[in-house]
Amino acid sequence: MIDYKKFKIEVLDPISPTFCVSKWHQADFWLETGMTSSCHLPSPHKIDLFEAERNVQTLHNTKEKLHQKQLMLQGDKPDGCSNCWQVEELDSDAISERIGSSYNMQEYQNDFTKLDLSEDHIPAKVTVAFESYCNFTCSYCDASQSSSWATDLKINGPYKRILGDSRNTYQRLGTSNRLSPEQYQFVSDKFTEYVITNLSEIKFIRCLGGEPLISNVFWKFLNSLIEYDCSNIVLSIVTNLSDVTRINKFLSKYQHKFKRIAINASIETIGKRGEFLRTGFKWEKFQDNLYHLLDKDVDLNIIATYPGIAVDGMVEFLNWYNQYRDRISLDLYRLRFPNFQAIQVLPTELKKIYLIQIEEWIDQNREYFNTAIFNVGLENIVTILKDECTIYDNVGIETLQQSAKEYYKQYADRHKHNIRNTFSEPLANWILN
Ligand code: SF4
């Protein structure tokens, strides 16, 4: 069993009690908005295009990120990492993403004391979202990340009566902070230059969308990259696994150019719950496409991101996943935004039901659970379910609960889903009453 606590005490704490290796070794980029972050949790911030022209390394090491690193080195807590601070404050023994992801970064660097405030530091892991083209309209996504969502809002108009969501997630088309076409071209070119410049240091590239396999910019980027030696890089894509033809094309073009190919399929609930949560998702087809990949020489992973209502089907999902656990790895996260969809917002009585189900599952699978990569993510969900939250994201829980109910009713209407036939009775009653 991984001793995260020992790692925290012996490796992270001597540097600082708030030190997180992801701030250095993980660089996330959203090209359409020209933004960056250090992992999927903090809200991203703008890349300074003038700075990027001066020094391409500032694409990752923005002034903002250097400031966050400085705060961490002096033991302060950058605001954007509040998700980790919240988990650590709720339970001092909790293994937050900060500790879990830092532990995993030992694969890339042994001595973290060498991490400093250099503008030229090169991360080991890069994640990039090229474009928002997507054929799915998942319930927790939005128009800034999915072209299908943008189309839905254009045709059917904004969602109504959603209160407490300061981001106005479903009232906007997500275009206001997009770069102009010229700026987008500049950032895309700079990103390609950034990766090629740092090719010998970067060990892992993960490509997101929308759905990356339908993005021309994604294919163009990879074609530029394979003109160089990529044999030290693991290339990973996050896909909704809806199009096996494009996956085959991707594998035949790039499989032998990179050290490894990793295919991450996004799914957090199975069957009809999955089809509700991820409009466009077809459970039978997903299984066929997954079977197709099982005997390919690729790393397979499932990325499961949990909004509150997905916890309703979590145990069924874990039992389904169990049959593949020797072949497919699992990363398990909790959704943070839109705020009214977060696990925190569920009513206490539902949290108690799910807590019993999940703790029972952990007990029955204890030996396996202790060694599973996803145990940190699942423990964090358990910690959140135990919290009788009254405020989340600075908004009263009752307001967010009302918004969640309103939202799911409208979402179900728009996409012809049936809440009562999909979810457990307690959850359906909560949403519909
Ligand atoms: S949110 Fe947590 S894991 Fe992400 S960079 Fe901040 S401290 Fe690290």
PDB file of N, CA, C and O and ligand atoms in Angstrom, residues 20 22-23 38-39 41-42 72 81 84-85 97-98 101, ligand 1:
ATOM      1  N   CYS A  20       3.221  21.834  -3.647  1.00  0.00           N
ATOM      2  CA  CYS A  20       2.597  20.879  -4.567  1.00  0.00           C
ATOM      3  C   CYS A  20       3.433  20.794  -5.844  1.00  0.00           C
ATOM      4  O   CYS A  20       3.650  21.806  -6.519  1.00  0.00           O
ATOM      5  N   SER A  22       2.718  19.530  -8.647  1.00  0.00           N
ATOM      6  CA  SER A  22       1.964  19.798  -9.884  1.00  0.00           C
ATOM      7  C   SER A  22       2.140  21.233 -10.362  1.00  0.00           C
ATOM      8  O   SER A  22       2.057  21.520 -11.551  1.00  0.00           O
ATOM      9  N   LYS A  23       2.347  22.135  -9.435  1.00  0.00           N
ATOM     10  CA  LYS A  23       2.493  23.553  -9.815  1.00  0.00           C
ATOM     11  C   LYS A  23       3.704  23.728 -10.736  1.00  0.00           C
ATOM     12  O   LYS A  23       3.775  24.669 -11.519  1.00  0.00           O
ATOM     13  N   SER A  38      -2.233  24.757 -13.573  1.00  0.00           N
ATOM     14  CA  SER A  38      -1.217  23.756 -13.239  1.00  0.00           C
ATOM     15  C   SER A  38      -1.808  22.374 -13.053  1.00  0.00           C
ATOM     16  O   SER A  38      -1.103  21.391 -13.104  1.00  0.00           O
ATOM     17  N   CYS A  39      -3.094  22.295 -12.793  1.00  0.00           N
ATOM     18  CA  CYS A  39      -3.754  20.996 -12.823  1.00  0.00           C
ATOM     19  C   CYS A  39      -5.206  21.292 -13.154  1.00  0.00           C
ATOM     20  O   CYS A  39      -5.564  22.445 -13.406  1.00  0.00           O
ATOM     21  N   LEU A  41      -7.766  21.446 -11.313  1.00  0.00           N
ATOM     22  CA  LEU A  41      -8.595  22.027 -10.250  1.00  0.00           C
ATOM     23  C   LEU A  41      -8.638  23.557 -10.213  1.00  0.00           C
ATOM     24  O   LEU A  41      -9.715  24.139 -10.135  1.00  0.00           O
ATOM     25  N   PRO A  42      -7.494  24.250 -10.203  1.00  0.00           N
ATOM     26  CA  PRO A  42      -7.602  25.720 -10.127  1.00  0.00           C
ATOM     27  C   PRO A  42      -8.188  26.303 -11.410  1.00  0.00           C
ATOM     28  O   PRO A  42      -7.993  25.763 -12.498  1.00  0.00           O
ATOM     29  N   MET A  72       3.505  28.954  -2.414  1.00  0.00           N
ATOM     30  CA  MET A  72       3.659  27.574  -1.917  1.00  0.00           C
ATOM     31  C   MET A  72       5.005  27.385  -1.236  1.00  0.00           C
ATOM     32  O   MET A  72       5.088  26.751  -0.184  1.00  0.00           O
ATOM     33  N   CYS A  81      -6.110  26.910  -5.428  1.00  0.00           N
ATOM     34  CA  CYS A  81      -5.975  25.508  -5.032  1.00  0.00           C
ATOM     35  C   CYS A  81      -6.912  25.179  -3.875  1.00  0.00           C
ATOM     36  O   CYS A  81      -6.681  24.227  -3.121  1.00  0.00           O
ATOM     37  N   CYS A  84      -7.929  21.611  -2.733  1.00  0.00           N
ATOM     38  CA  CYS A  84      -7.005  20.815  -1.910  1.00  0.00           C
ATOM     39  C   CYS A  84      -7.028  21.294  -0.467  1.00  0.00           C
ATOM     40  O   CYS A  84      -7.039  20.493   0.462  1.00  0.00           O
ATOM     41  N   TRP A  85      -7.054  22.606  -0.283  1.00  0.00           N
ATOM     42  CA  TRP A  85      -7.031  23.122   1.110  1.00  0.00           C
ATOM     43  C   TRP A  85      -8.293  22.684   1.828  1.00  0.00           C
ATOM     44  O   TRP A  85      -8.266  22.334   3.005  1.00  0.00           O
ATOM     45  N   GLU A  97      -5.503  15.917  -3.608  1.00  0.00           N
ATOM     46  CA  GLU A  97      -4.852  15.812  -4.921  1.00  0.00           C
ATOM     47  C   GLU A  97      -3.411  16.313  -4.848  1.00  0.00           C
ATOM     48  O   GLU A  97      -2.535  15.815  -5.534  1.00  0.00           O
ATOM     49  N   ARG A  98      -3.187  17.317  -4.031  1.00  0.00           N
ATOM     50  CA  ARG A  98      -1.830  17.867  -3.876  1.00  0.00           C
ATOM     51  C   ARG A  98      -0.835  16.761  -3.506  1.00  0.00           C
ATOM     52  O   ARG A  98       0.245  16.636  -4.113  1.00  0.00           O
ATOM     53  N   SER A 101      -0.981  13.726  -6.354  1.00  0.00           N
ATOM     54  CA  SER A 101      -0.328  14.038  -7.640  1.00  0.00           C
ATOM     55  C   SER A 101       1.171  14.281  -7.437  1.00  0.00           C
ATOM     56  O   SER A 101       1.980  13.907  -8.280  1.00  0.00           O
TER      57      SER A 101
HETATM   58  S1  SF4 B   1      -5.263  22.278  -6.863  1.00  0.00           S
HETATM   59 FE1  SF4 B   1      -4.134  20.875  -5.535  1.00  0.00          FE
HETATM   60  S2  SF4 B   1      -3.165  19.415  -6.933  1.00  0.00           S
HETATM   61 FE2  SF4 B   1      -3.798  21.175  -8.171  1.00  0.00          FE
HETATM   62  S3  SF4 B   1      -1.992  22.500  -8.230  1.00  0.00           S
HETATM   63 FE3  SF4 B   1      -3.251  23.190  -6.515  1.00  0.00          FE
HETATM   64  S4  SF4 B   1      -2.463  22.113  -4.709  1.00  0.00           S
HETATM   65 FE4  SF4 B   1      -1.702  21.067  -6.545  1.00  0.00          FE
END
